């Protein structure tokens, strides 16, 4: 693997902050990350933000097929050349914004394993999108800024438990895979990184409408996280009346004085179902 700094210099290119371009520069780290995903010669991978191919190449060495999506058109010929040099024929690079990518079209009838050293400025948005499309995804291995990863896996009751934690933990079992320090990247970020593994739940307990209600309930509850539910829930998309909120909280068996950050995912589900039935 050519060092990303050298590759960019040869082409008179630069790493763009607005695209979160901190490239993996340590081939051992890249190899270890790919090993930890457990992919095999049957796996179809969607790689988000392939960049200069630090992960694409070790993935292509193992996987059946890789769809690599990359927004920065400047990087596509560099990666294509690296792939051609190594003789890989199982990689398709798509020059597109991942937030506009039709993931179902890529998966067709298969389930994908999603891998990505994500651009940190849009990593929450990417995660919400993957959750939306999770029926096409078997599991995902994604690298986040450490602080965001801590929020994603935070249990209820603490400062880190947030809208993102509740939505993600409803859709997937999440675990920490590895911590990566700044020295593994070029340019070096000022933050530590964490790789999380997401095993999306097979069965969907909620239908689409119920799920939409659940996500709106979580959003409304966390819109004023310092306030009790009876006050925070009147905000957000639904514009609930206070009397209605008190009624649904009671039927879900939740004390109206509690705050969003104390509710488990199961309690959010009970609340969403109570709202869905009474509307
Ligand atoms: C942190 S870098 C990782 C690059 C490479 N995978 C690596 O590990 O060295 C993030 C990559 O995502 C790309 N990117 C940023 N925003 C994107 C978007 N909306 N859609 C697809 N790729 C994006 C960047 O251009 C960059 O190549």
Coordinates of C-alpha atoms and ligand atoms in Angstrom, one line a residue:
X1 CA 0.0 0.0 0.0
X2 CA 1.4 3.3 -1.0
X3 CA 1.3 5.9 1.7
X4 CA -1.7 8.2 1.1
X5 CA 0.4 11.3 1.6
X6 CA 2.7 10.2 -1.1
X7 CA -0.1 9.2 -3.5
X8 CA -1.8 12.6 -3.1
X9 CA 1.4 14.5 -3.5
X10 CA 2.2 12.6 -6.7
X11 CA -1.1 13.8 -8.1
X12 CA -0.9 17.3 -6.6
X13 CA -4.0 16.5 -4.6
X14 CA -4.9 17.3 -0.9
X15 CA -7.0 15.7 1.7
X16 CA -10.3 17.6 2.1
X17 CA -11.6 18.4 5.6
X18 CA -15.1 18.9 4.3
X19 CA -15.2 15.3 3.1
X20 CA -13.7 13.9 6.4
X21 CA -10.7 12.7 4.5
X22 CA -8.4 11.1 7.1
X23 CA -7.0 8.1 5.2
X24 CA -5.8 5.0 6.9
X25 CA -2.0 5.0 6.4
X26 CA -1.1 2.0 8.4
X27 CA -1.6 -1.2 6.3
X28 CA -1.5 -3.4 9.4
X29 CA -4.4 -1.5 11.0
X30 CA -6.3 -1.9 7.7
X31 CA -5.6 -5.6 7.6
X32 CA -6.6 -6.2 11.2
X33 CA -9.9 -4.2 10.7
X34 CA -10.8 -6.4 7.7
X35 CA -9.9 -9.6 9.6
X36 CA -12.2 -8.5 12.4
X37 CA -15.2 -8.3 10.1
X38 CA -15.0 -12.0 9.4
X39 CA -15.9 -11.7 5.7
X40 CA -15.4 -14.7 3.5
X41 CA -15.3 -15.5 -0.2
X42 CA -19.1 -15.5 -0.3
X43 CA -19.5 -12.0 1.2
X44 CA -20.8 -9.1 -0.8
X45 CA -19.5 -5.9 0.7
X46 CA -20.6 -2.3 0.4
X47 CA -17.7 -0.1 1.4
X48 CA -18.6 3.5 2.3
X49 CA -16.0 6.1 1.4
X50 CA -13.3 3.9 -0.3
X51 CA -10.9 6.8 -0.6
X52 CA -7.5 5.6 -1.8
X53 CA -8.4 2.0 -1.1
X54 CA -6.7 1.3 2.3
X55 CA -9.7 -1.0 3.2
X56 CA -10.9 -1.7 -0.3
X57 CA -7.9 -3.8 -1.3
X58 CA -7.7 -6.1 1.8
X59 CA -11.5 -6.5 1.5
X60 CA -11.3 -7.4 -2.2
X61 CA -8.6 -9.9 -1.4
X62 CA -11.2 -11.9 0.6
X63 CA -14.7 -11.0 -0.4
X64 CA -16.8 -12.2 -3.3
X65 CA -17.7 -8.7 -4.5
X66 CA -17.1 -5.1 -3.3
X67 CA -19.2 -2.1 -4.2
X68 CA -17.1 0.9 -3.2
X69 CA -18.9 4.2 -3.0
X70 CA -16.8 7.4 -3.0
X71 CA -18.1 10.9 -3.4
X72 CA -14.7 12.5 -4.3
X73 CA -14.3 12.0 -8.1
X74 CA -10.6 13.0 -7.8
X75 CA -9.9 9.7 -6.0
X76 CA -11.6 7.3 -8.3
X77 CA -8.8 7.0 -10.9
X78 CA -6.2 6.5 -8.2
X79 CA -8.1 3.7 -6.6
X80 CA -8.9 2.1 -10.0
X81 CA -5.3 2.2 -10.9
X82 CA -4.3 0.5 -7.6
X83 CA -7.0 -2.2 -8.3
X84 CA -5.8 -2.7 -11.8
X85 CA -2.2 -3.1 -10.7
X86 CA -3.2 -5.7 -8.2
X87 CA -5.5 -7.4 -10.8
X88 CA -8.8 -7.2 -8.8
X89 CA -11.9 -7.7 -10.9
X90 CA -14.4 -8.0 -8.1
X91 CA -14.6 -4.3 -7.2
X92 CA -17.1 -1.8 -8.6
X93 CA -16.5 1.8 -7.7
X94 CA -19.5 4.1 -7.7
X95 CA -18.8 7.8 -7.7
X96 CA -21.7 9.0 -5.6
X97 CA -22.8 10.5 -2.3
X98 CA -23.6 7.5 -0.1
X99 CA -26.7 9.4 1.3
X100 CA -28.2 9.2 -2.2
X101 CA -27.2 5.6 -2.9
X102 CA -29.9 3.1 -3.6
X103 CA -28.7 0.3 -1.3
X104 CA -31.5 -2.1 -2.1
X105 CA -30.5 -1.9 -5.8
X106 CA -26.9 -2.8 -4.9
X107 CA -28.0 -5.6 -2.6
X108 CA -30.5 -7.1 -5.1
X109 CA -31.6 -10.3 -3.4
X110 CA -28.5 -10.6 -1.2
X111 CA -27.6 -9.3 2.2
X112 CA -24.6 -7.0 2.3
X113 CA -21.9 -6.5 4.9
X114 CA -21.3 -2.8 5.1
X115 CA -17.8 -1.6 6.0
X116 CA -16.6 2.0 6.3
X117 CA -14.1 4.3 7.8
X118 CA -16.8 7.0 7.7
X119 CA -16.4 10.7 7.0
X120 CA -17.0 11.9 10.5
X121 CA -19.1 15.0 9.6
X122 CA -21.9 12.9 8.3
X123 CA -21.5 9.6 10.2
X124 CA -24.8 9.9 12.1
X125 CA -26.7 10.6 8.9
X126 CA -25.1 7.6 7.3
X127 CA -26.1 5.4 10.3
X128 CA -29.7 6.6 10.1
X129 CA -29.8 5.7 6.4
X130 CA -28.3 2.2 7.0
X131 CA -31.0 1.6 9.7
X132 CA -33.7 2.7 7.2
X133 CA -32.3 0.2 4.7
X134 CA -31.3 -2.6 7.2
X135 CA -33.4 -5.3 5.6
X136 CA -30.6 -5.5 2.9
X137 CA -27.8 -5.5 5.5
X138 CA -26.5 -8.5 7.4
X139 CA -24.1 -6.5 9.6
X140 CA -22.0 -3.4 9.5
X141 CA -18.5 -2.5 10.7
X142 CA -18.2 1.3 10.9
X143 CA -15.5 3.6 12.2
X144 CA -16.6 6.6 14.2
X145 CA -15.1 9.4 16.2
X146 CA -14.7 7.9 19.7
X147 CA -17.2 10.2 21.4
X148 CA -19.9 9.5 18.9
X149 CA -19.3 5.7 19.2
X150 CA -19.7 6.1 23.0
X151 CA -23.0 7.8 22.4
X152 CA -24.2 5.1 20.1
X153 CA -23.6 2.3 22.5
X154 CA -24.5 4.2 25.7
X155 CA -27.0 2.5 28.0
X156 CA -30.0 4.4 29.3
X157 CA -29.5 6.6 32.4
X158 CA -26.3 8.4 31.4
X159 CA -25.2 11.6 29.7
X160 CA -24.3 9.8 26.5
X161 CA -27.6 8.1 26.0
X162 CA -29.3 10.0 23.2
X163 CA -31.7 9.8 20.3
X164 CA -29.1 8.1 18.2
X165 CA -28.5 5.4 21.0
X166 CA -32.2 4.6 21.3
X167 CA -32.8 4.4 17.5
X168 CA -29.7 2.3 16.9
X169 CA -30.3 -0.1 19.8
X170 CA -33.8 -0.6 18.6
X171 CA -32.5 -1.8 15.2
X172 CA -29.3 -3.6 16.0
X173 CA -27.1 -5.3 18.6
X174 CA -24.1 -3.1 18.8
X175 CA -20.6 -3.8 20.1
X176 CA -17.2 -2.2 20.2
X177 CA -14.6 -3.9 17.9
X178 CA -11.5 -1.8 18.2
X179 CA -10.1 1.5 19.2
X180 CA -7.7 3.2 16.7
X181 CA -5.4 6.1 17.5
X182 CA -4.7 9.2 15.4
X183 CA -1.3 7.9 14.3
X184 CA -2.9 5.3 12.0
X185 CA -4.2 8.1 9.7
X186 CA -3.0 10.7 7.2
X187 CA -3.6 13.5 7.9
X188 CA -3.7 12.7 11.7
X189 CA -7.1 13.6 13.1
X190 CA -7.3 15.3 16.5
X191 CA -9.6 12.6 17.8
X192 CA -9.5 8.9 18.6
X193 CA -11.6 6.5 16.6
X194 CA -13.7 3.5 17.5
X195 CA -15.0 0.7 15.2
X196 CA -18.5 -0.6 16.1
X197 CA -20.1 -3.7 14.9
X198 CA -23.9 -3.6 14.1
X199 CA -25.8 -6.9 13.9
X200 CA -29.2 -5.8 12.5
X201 CA -32.1 -7.7 14.1
X202 CA -33.7 -10.2 11.6
X203 CA -37.3 -9.8 12.6
X204 CA -39.0 -6.5 12.5
X205 CA -41.5 -6.2 15.4
X206 CA -42.9 -3.0 14.2
X207 CA -44.5 -2.2 10.8
X208 CA -43.3 0.8 8.9
X209 CA -46.0 3.1 10.3
X210 CA -45.3 2.0 13.9
X211 CA -41.6 2.4 13.4
X212 CA -42.1 5.9 12.1
X213 CA -44.1 6.7 15.2
X214 CA -41.3 5.2 17.4
X215 CA -38.6 7.3 15.7
X216 CA -40.8 10.4 16.1
X217 CA -41.5 9.6 19.7
X218 CA -37.7 9.2 20.4
X219 CA -37.0 12.4 18.6
X220 CA -39.7 14.4 20.5
X221 CA -38.6 12.9 23.9
X222 CA -35.0 13.9 23.4
X223 CA -35.9 17.4 21.9
X224 CA -35.7 18.8 25.4
X225 CA -33.8 16.1 27.2
X226 CA -33.5 18.0 30.5
X227 CA -37.3 18.2 30.8
X228 CA -39.7 15.6 32.1
X229 CA -41.5 13.6 29.4
X230 CA -44.8 15.4 30.0
X231 CA -43.1 18.6 28.9
X232 CA -40.6 17.4 26.3
X233 CA -43.1 15.3 24.4
X234 CA -45.3 18.3 23.6
X235 CA -42.5 19.5 21.3
X236 CA -41.2 17.8 18.1
X237 CA -43.1 16.7 15.0
X238 CA -46.3 15.5 16.6
X239 CA -47.2 18.6 18.6
X240 CA -49.0 16.5 21.2
X241 CA -51.5 18.0 23.6
X242 CA -50.4 17.6 27.2
X243 CA -53.5 15.6 28.2
X244 CA -52.9 13.1 25.4
X245 CA -49.2 12.7 26.5
X246 CA -50.3 12.1 30.1
X247 CA -52.8 9.5 28.9
X248 CA -50.4 7.5 26.7
X249 CA -47.6 7.6 29.3
X250 CA -50.0 6.2 31.8
X251 CA -51.2 3.4 29.5
X252 CA -47.5 2.5 28.7
X253 CA -46.8 2.4 32.5
X254 CA -44.3 5.2 32.3
X255 CA -44.1 8.0 35.0
X256 CA -44.6 11.3 33.3
X257 CA -41.9 12.9 35.5
X258 CA -39.2 10.8 34.0
X259 CA -36.8 12.2 31.4
X260 CA -36.1 10.7 28.0
X261 CA -32.6 9.7 29.0
X262 CA -33.9 7.3 31.6
X263 CA -36.2 5.3 29.2
X264 CA -35.1 1.9 27.9
X265 CA -35.7 1.0 24.2
X266 CA -38.5 -1.3 25.4
X267 CA -40.2 1.6 27.2
X268 CA -39.9 3.8 24.1
X269 CA -41.5 0.9 22.1
X270 CA -44.3 0.6 24.7
X271 CA -44.9 4.4 24.5
X272 CA -44.9 4.4 20.7
X273 CA -47.4 1.6 20.6
X274 CA -49.7 3.4 23.0
X275 CA -49.6 6.5 20.9
X276 CA -50.0 4.5 17.7
X277 CA -53.2 2.8 19.1
X278 CA -54.8 6.0 20.5
X279 CA -54.3 8.3 17.5
Ligands
LIG1 C1 -12.2 8.8 6.6 S1 -12.0 8.7 4.9 C2 -11.7 7.0 4.6 C3 -11.0 6.6 3.4 C4 -10.6 5.2 3.2 N1 -11.7 4.2 3.4 C5 -9.5 4.9 4.3 O1 -9.8 4.2 5.3 O2 -8.4 5.3 4.1 C6 -13.7 8.9 4.3 C7 -13.9 8.8 2.9 O3 -15.3 9.0 2.6 C8 -15.4 9.9 1.4 N2 -16.7 10.6 1.6 C9 -17.0 11.7 2.2 N3 -18.3 12.0 2.1 C10 -18.9 11.0 1.4 C11 -20.2 10.8 0.9 N4 -21.2 11.6 1.2 N5 -20.4 9.7 0.2 C12 -19.4 8.8 -0.1 N6 -18.1 9.0 0.3 C13 -17.9 10.1 1.0 C14 -14.2 10.8 1.5 O4 -14.0 11.4 0.2 C15 -13.2 9.8 2.0 O5 -12.6 9.1 0.9

